Short mmCIF file of C-alpha atoms in Angstrom, two decimals:
data_model
loop_
_atom_site.label_atom_id
_atom_site.label_comp_id
_atom_site.label_asym_id
_atom_site.label_seq_id
_atom_site.Cartn_x
_atom_site.Cartn_y
_atom_site.Cartn_z
CA MET A 1 167.63 186.71 -11.92
CA LYS A 2 171.18 185.40 -11.45
CA LYS A 3 169.78 181.95 -10.74
CA ASN A 4 167.77 181.97 -13.99
CA LYS A 5 170.85 183.05 -15.95
CA SER A 6 172.91 180.28 -14.41
CA THR A 7 170.22 177.71 -15.21
CA LEU A 8 170.11 178.94 -18.83
CA VAL A 9 173.88 178.72 -19.13
CA ASN A 10 173.85 175.16 -17.81
CA ILE A 11 171.12 174.14 -20.27
CA LEU A 12 173.09 175.67 -23.14
CA LEU A 13 176.24 173.81 -22.03
CA ILE A 14 174.34 170.51 -21.85
CA LEU A 15 172.82 171.01 -25.31
CA THR A 16 176.21 171.94 -26.73
CA PHE A 17 177.82 168.89 -25.18
CA THR A 18 174.99 166.63 -26.47
CA LEU A 19 175.34 168.00 -29.98
CA LEU A 20 179.12 167.57 -29.85
CA ILE A 21 178.84 163.91 -28.75
CA GLY A 22 176.20 163.31 -31.51
CA ALA A 23 178.49 164.82 -34.08
CA ILE A 24 181.41 162.63 -32.93
CA VAL A 25 179.24 159.51 -33.08
CA ILE A 26 177.93 160.36 -36.56
CA GLY A 27 181.43 161.17 -37.73
CA GLN A 28 182.72 157.80 -36.51
CA ALA A 29 179.83 156.02 -38.27
CA GLN A 30 180.61 157.89 -41.52
CA GLU A 31 184.32 157.10 -41.26
CA LYS A 32 183.80 153.32 -41.10
CA LYS A 33 186.35 151.67 -43.38
CA VAL A 34 185.07 150.19 -46.64
CA TYR A 35 186.85 147.22 -48.17
CA ILE A 36 186.24 145.74 -51.63
CA ASN A 37 186.00 141.93 -51.86
CA GLY A 38 186.74 140.57 -55.37
CA ILE A 39 184.57 137.52 -56.22
CA ASP A 40 184.28 135.05 -59.02
CA PRO A 41 180.81 135.82 -60.43
CA ASP A 42 180.24 132.16 -61.38
CA PHE A 43 181.51 129.91 -58.54
CA PRO A 44 178.47 128.60 -56.64
CA PRO A 45 177.98 127.85 -53.83
CA PHE A 46 180.81 130.02 -52.55
CA ALA A 47 180.34 133.14 -54.74
CA TYR A 48 178.17 134.09 -57.68
CA VAL A 49 175.82 136.72 -58.99
CA ASP A 50 172.15 135.78 -58.40
CA LYS A 51 169.18 136.20 -60.69
CA ASP A 52 168.66 139.80 -59.47
CA GLY A 53 172.25 140.71 -60.28
CA LYS A 54 173.41 140.75 -56.69
CA PRO A 55 176.49 139.09 -55.25
CA ALA A 56 175.55 135.93 -53.29
CA GLY A 57 176.93 132.72 -51.89
CA PHE A 58 178.64 131.21 -48.80
CA ASP A 59 181.69 133.45 -48.94
CA VAL A 60 179.64 136.59 -49.58
CA GLU A 61 177.43 135.98 -46.55
CA ALA A 62 180.39 134.95 -44.43
CA VAL A 63 182.21 138.22 -45.22
CA ASP A 64 179.06 140.23 -44.62
CA TRP A 65 178.87 138.71 -41.11
CA ILE A 66 182.59 139.34 -40.47
CA ALA A 67 182.29 142.95 -41.64
CA LYS A 68 179.41 143.62 -39.24
CA GLU A 69 181.17 141.86 -36.34
CA MET A 70 184.53 143.59 -36.91
CA GLY A 71 183.14 147.06 -37.64
CA PHE A 72 183.86 147.70 -41.31
CA GLU A 73 181.85 147.90 -44.51
CA VAL A 74 182.27 145.56 -47.42
CA LYS A 75 181.47 145.76 -51.13
CA HIS A 76 181.53 142.63 -53.27
CA GLN A 77 182.88 143.24 -56.78
CA PRO A 78 182.55 140.51 -59.43
CA THR A 79 185.94 140.15 -61.13
CA ALA A 80 187.25 137.89 -63.89
CA TRP A 81 188.96 134.98 -62.12
CA ASP A 82 192.09 134.84 -64.31
CA THR A 83 192.80 138.49 -63.50
CA ILE A 84 191.66 138.58 -59.88
CA ILE A 85 195.17 138.42 -58.24
CA PRO A 86 196.60 141.18 -60.54
CA THR A 87 193.46 143.21 -59.78
CA LEU A 88 194.17 142.77 -56.06
CA ASN A 89 197.80 143.80 -56.35
CA ALA A 90 196.81 146.81 -58.52
CA ASN A 91 194.73 148.11 -55.48
CA LYS A 92 191.45 147.81 -57.37
CA ILE A 93 190.09 145.33 -54.82
CA ASP A 94 191.21 144.88 -51.24
CA PHE A 95 190.85 141.09 -50.71
CA ILE A 96 189.51 137.90 -52.32
CA ALA A 97 186.94 135.78 -50.50
CA SER A 98 185.62 133.56 -53.28
CA GLY A 99 186.81 129.91 -53.00
CA LEU A 100 190.42 130.88 -53.42
CA SER A 101 192.75 127.93 -53.06
CA PHE A 102 195.97 128.24 -51.18
CA THR A 103 199.03 127.50 -53.37
CA GLU A 104 202.74 128.04 -52.83
CA GLU A 105 202.91 129.86 -56.18
CA ARG A 106 200.15 132.31 -55.24
CA ALA A 107 201.73 132.77 -51.75
CA LYS A 108 204.72 134.32 -53.44
CA VAL A 109 202.66 137.32 -54.60
CA ILE A 110 199.75 137.55 -52.14
CA ALA A 111 199.13 136.93 -48.42
CA TYR A 112 196.45 134.52 -47.03
CA THR A 113 194.21 134.40 -44.03
CA ILE A 114 193.79 131.23 -42.01
CA PRO A 115 192.19 128.42 -44.07
CA TYR A 116 188.42 127.88 -43.67
CA TRP A 117 187.55 125.02 -46.12
CA GLU A 118 189.06 121.87 -47.58
CA HIS A 119 188.39 120.69 -51.10
CA LYS A 120 189.56 118.33 -53.86
CA TRP A 121 189.47 118.40 -57.64
CA SER A 122 186.64 116.60 -59.33
CA LEU A 123 186.30 115.07 -62.82
CA VAL A 124 182.81 115.28 -64.38
CA VAL A 125 181.63 113.61 -67.58
CA ARG A 126 178.34 113.11 -69.43
CA ALA A 127 176.05 110.62 -67.74
CA ASP A 128 176.17 108.29 -70.75
CA SER A 129 179.99 108.33 -70.94
CA ASP A 130 182.14 105.26 -70.13
CA LEU A 131 185.16 107.37 -69.19
CA ASN A 132 186.63 107.17 -65.71
CA ILE A 133 189.05 109.37 -63.79
CA VAL A 134 192.06 107.82 -65.63
CA THR A 135 190.74 107.61 -69.21
CA GLY A 136 189.01 110.97 -68.91
CA LEU A 137 192.37 112.59 -68.40
CA SER A 138 194.30 110.70 -71.10
CA GLN A 139 194.03 108.81 -74.38
CA GLY A 140 193.73 112.01 -76.42
CA HIS A 141 190.54 113.18 -74.71
CA THR A 142 189.80 116.85 -74.23
CA VAL A 143 189.18 118.20 -70.75
CA GLY A 144 187.59 121.57 -70.04
CA VAL A 145 188.85 123.81 -67.30
CA GLN A 146 188.24 127.36 -65.99
CA ARG A 147 191.06 129.78 -66.78
CA GLY A 148 193.28 130.63 -63.84
CA THR A 149 192.18 127.73 -61.60
CA THR A 150 194.40 125.34 -59.70
CA GLY A 151 192.83 122.47 -61.55
CA ALA A 152 193.94 123.93 -64.85
CA ASN A 153 197.49 124.43 -63.43
CA TRP A 154 197.58 120.85 -62.20
CA ILE A 155 196.64 119.44 -65.57
CA GLU A 156 199.23 121.62 -67.33
CA ASP A 157 201.99 120.72 -64.91
CA ASN A 158 201.28 117.04 -64.10
CA LEU A 159 199.67 115.72 -67.31
CA ILE A 160 200.44 117.81 -70.39
CA GLY A 161 203.83 118.85 -69.05
CA THR A 162 204.85 115.22 -68.47
CA GLY A 163 203.75 113.93 -71.82
CA VAL A 164 200.33 112.51 -70.98
CA ASP A 165 198.17 112.39 -74.14
CA VAL A 166 195.41 114.78 -73.05
CA LYS A 167 194.16 118.06 -74.52
CA MET A 168 192.97 121.02 -72.37
CA LYS A 169 190.41 123.59 -73.42
CA VAL A 170 190.22 126.71 -71.29
CA TYR A 171 187.05 128.69 -70.53
CA ASP A 172 186.31 131.95 -68.79
CA THR A 173 183.88 130.21 -66.50
CA PHE A 174 183.22 126.59 -65.53
CA THR A 175 179.63 126.94 -66.64
CA LEU A 176 180.81 127.40 -70.22
CA ALA A 177 182.88 124.25 -69.95
CA ILE A 178 179.83 122.36 -68.76
CA GLU A 179 177.81 123.61 -71.77
CA ASP A 180 180.49 122.29 -74.15
CA LEU A 181 180.63 119.01 -72.24
CA LEU A 182 176.89 118.47 -72.54
CA ASN A 183 177.02 119.40 -76.21
CA GLY A 184 179.78 116.91 -76.82
CA ARG A 185 182.53 119.37 -77.70
CA ILE A 186 184.77 118.15 -74.93
CA ASN A 187 185.04 114.80 -73.11
CA SER A 188 185.33 115.80 -69.47
CA ALA A 189 185.70 118.80 -67.20
CA VAL A 190 187.69 119.55 -64.02
CA GLN A 191 186.76 121.88 -61.21
CA ASP A 192 186.77 121.94 -57.37
CA ASP A 193 184.45 119.33 -55.93
CA THR A 194 182.41 122.01 -54.14
CA MET A 195 181.29 123.59 -57.39
CA VAL A 196 180.87 120.22 -59.17
CA LYS A 197 178.37 119.14 -56.53
CA GLU A 198 176.42 122.33 -57.12
CA ILE A 199 176.43 121.72 -60.89
CA LEU A 200 175.29 118.16 -60.52
CA LYS A 201 172.30 119.37 -58.44
CA ALA A 202 171.32 121.98 -61.04
CA ARG A 203 172.10 120.15 -64.34
CA ALA A 204 170.90 116.74 -65.56
CA GLY A 205 173.01 114.51 -67.85
CA LEU A 206 176.26 114.67 -65.86
CA LYS A 207 178.11 112.49 -63.37
CA GLU A 208 181.25 112.73 -61.25
CA VAL A 209 183.74 109.91 -61.90
CA GLY A 210 186.38 110.69 -59.28
CA THR A 211 188.22 113.19 -57.11
CA TRP A 212 191.84 113.77 -56.17
CA GLY A 213 194.18 116.26 -54.44
CA SER A 214 193.28 115.94 -50.78
CA GLY A 215 194.43 118.62 -48.37
CA LYS A 216 193.63 121.56 -50.66
CA THR A 217 192.25 124.55 -48.74
CA TYR A 218 190.42 127.79 -49.32
CA ALA A 219 191.49 130.97 -47.56
CA TYR A 220 190.98 134.70 -48.20
CA GLY A 221 193.65 136.38 -50.21
CA LEU A 222 195.00 139.91 -49.59
CA ARG A 223 197.97 142.10 -50.43
CA LYS A 224 201.26 141.35 -48.72
CA GLY A 225 201.84 143.82 -45.89
CA ASP A 226 198.18 144.64 -45.30
CA THR A 227 198.43 143.82 -41.61
CA GLU A 228 195.36 145.74 -40.54
CA LEU A 229 193.04 143.94 -42.89
CA SER A 230 194.72 140.61 -42.18
CA LYS A 231 193.98 141.03 -38.47
CA LEU A 232 190.34 141.94 -39.13
CA LEU A 233 189.74 139.02 -41.43
CA ASN A 234 191.58 136.44 -39.33
CA GLU A 235 189.80 137.49 -36.13
CA GLY A 236 186.49 137.64 -37.97
CA LEU A 237 186.94 134.18 -39.46
CA GLU A 238 187.80 132.70 -36.08
CA LYS A 239 184.71 134.27 -34.50
CA LEU A 240 182.49 133.15 -37.38
CA MET A 241 183.75 129.50 -37.41
CA SER A 242 183.03 129.26 -33.66
CA SER A 243 179.58 130.81 -33.93
CA PRO A 244 176.18 129.19 -34.74
CA LYS A 245 176.22 131.29 -37.96
CA TRP A 246 178.89 129.06 -39.48
CA ASP A 247 176.68 125.96 -39.23
CA GLU A 248 173.72 127.95 -40.53
CA LEU A 249 175.74 128.94 -43.62
CA LYS A 250 176.97 125.40 -44.23
CA ALA A 251 173.38 124.08 -43.93
CA LYS A 252 172.02 126.84 -46.28
CA TYR A 253 174.56 126.09 -48.96
CA SER A 254 174.58 122.28 -48.43
CA LEU A 255 178.26 122.16 -47.57
#
């Protein structure tokens, strides 16, 4: 009888221990940190919203891989590009992985991860235009740019600010600038060469006439002092760039 009681007690202890371990594991899974990635909803191939209304692109898939590898959850939140840094610093998103160029000016207000991509600026015109990279940015012509981009800042500082005879029209998205370019409302448009290549594949009637600004890089942006997230993203990026997945993503998005 005593033996049966002892066996029953042992069984109950094992069950209790098993349930306790299960509860701990479930609790740990439920407590996985969730970070919000702010993306430009119209910046293919790095970030965009697809036809089903879901975030997609090179950066989106890269961050999904990093999140799984580093043990956190991620949500991708489309955000207007010209407000994305103020949105970050207002704690409404946690980081920016969306073709964000490193600049000294931005580095005064946000932190960056290690760089992961190099790009240049590109000038695109209509296919029947005789403009080149010099005339397309001078002689009173109008160039279209996306609001809040480094290309727009460069034109403002290095052309308009120095007296070059060029007009700049600002758009919420580069796609809107392309529409006006094709319809003859502007003479040229400037954007990172990565997106211009994507536009040229998707839209007829356009051509690239030149690039400039070598050494420009993309990196993820985050709030200054966010050391925990910085460590996660930097370690994740290093793992991703040394893995077969990196080449798979580059091939998928023709980069």
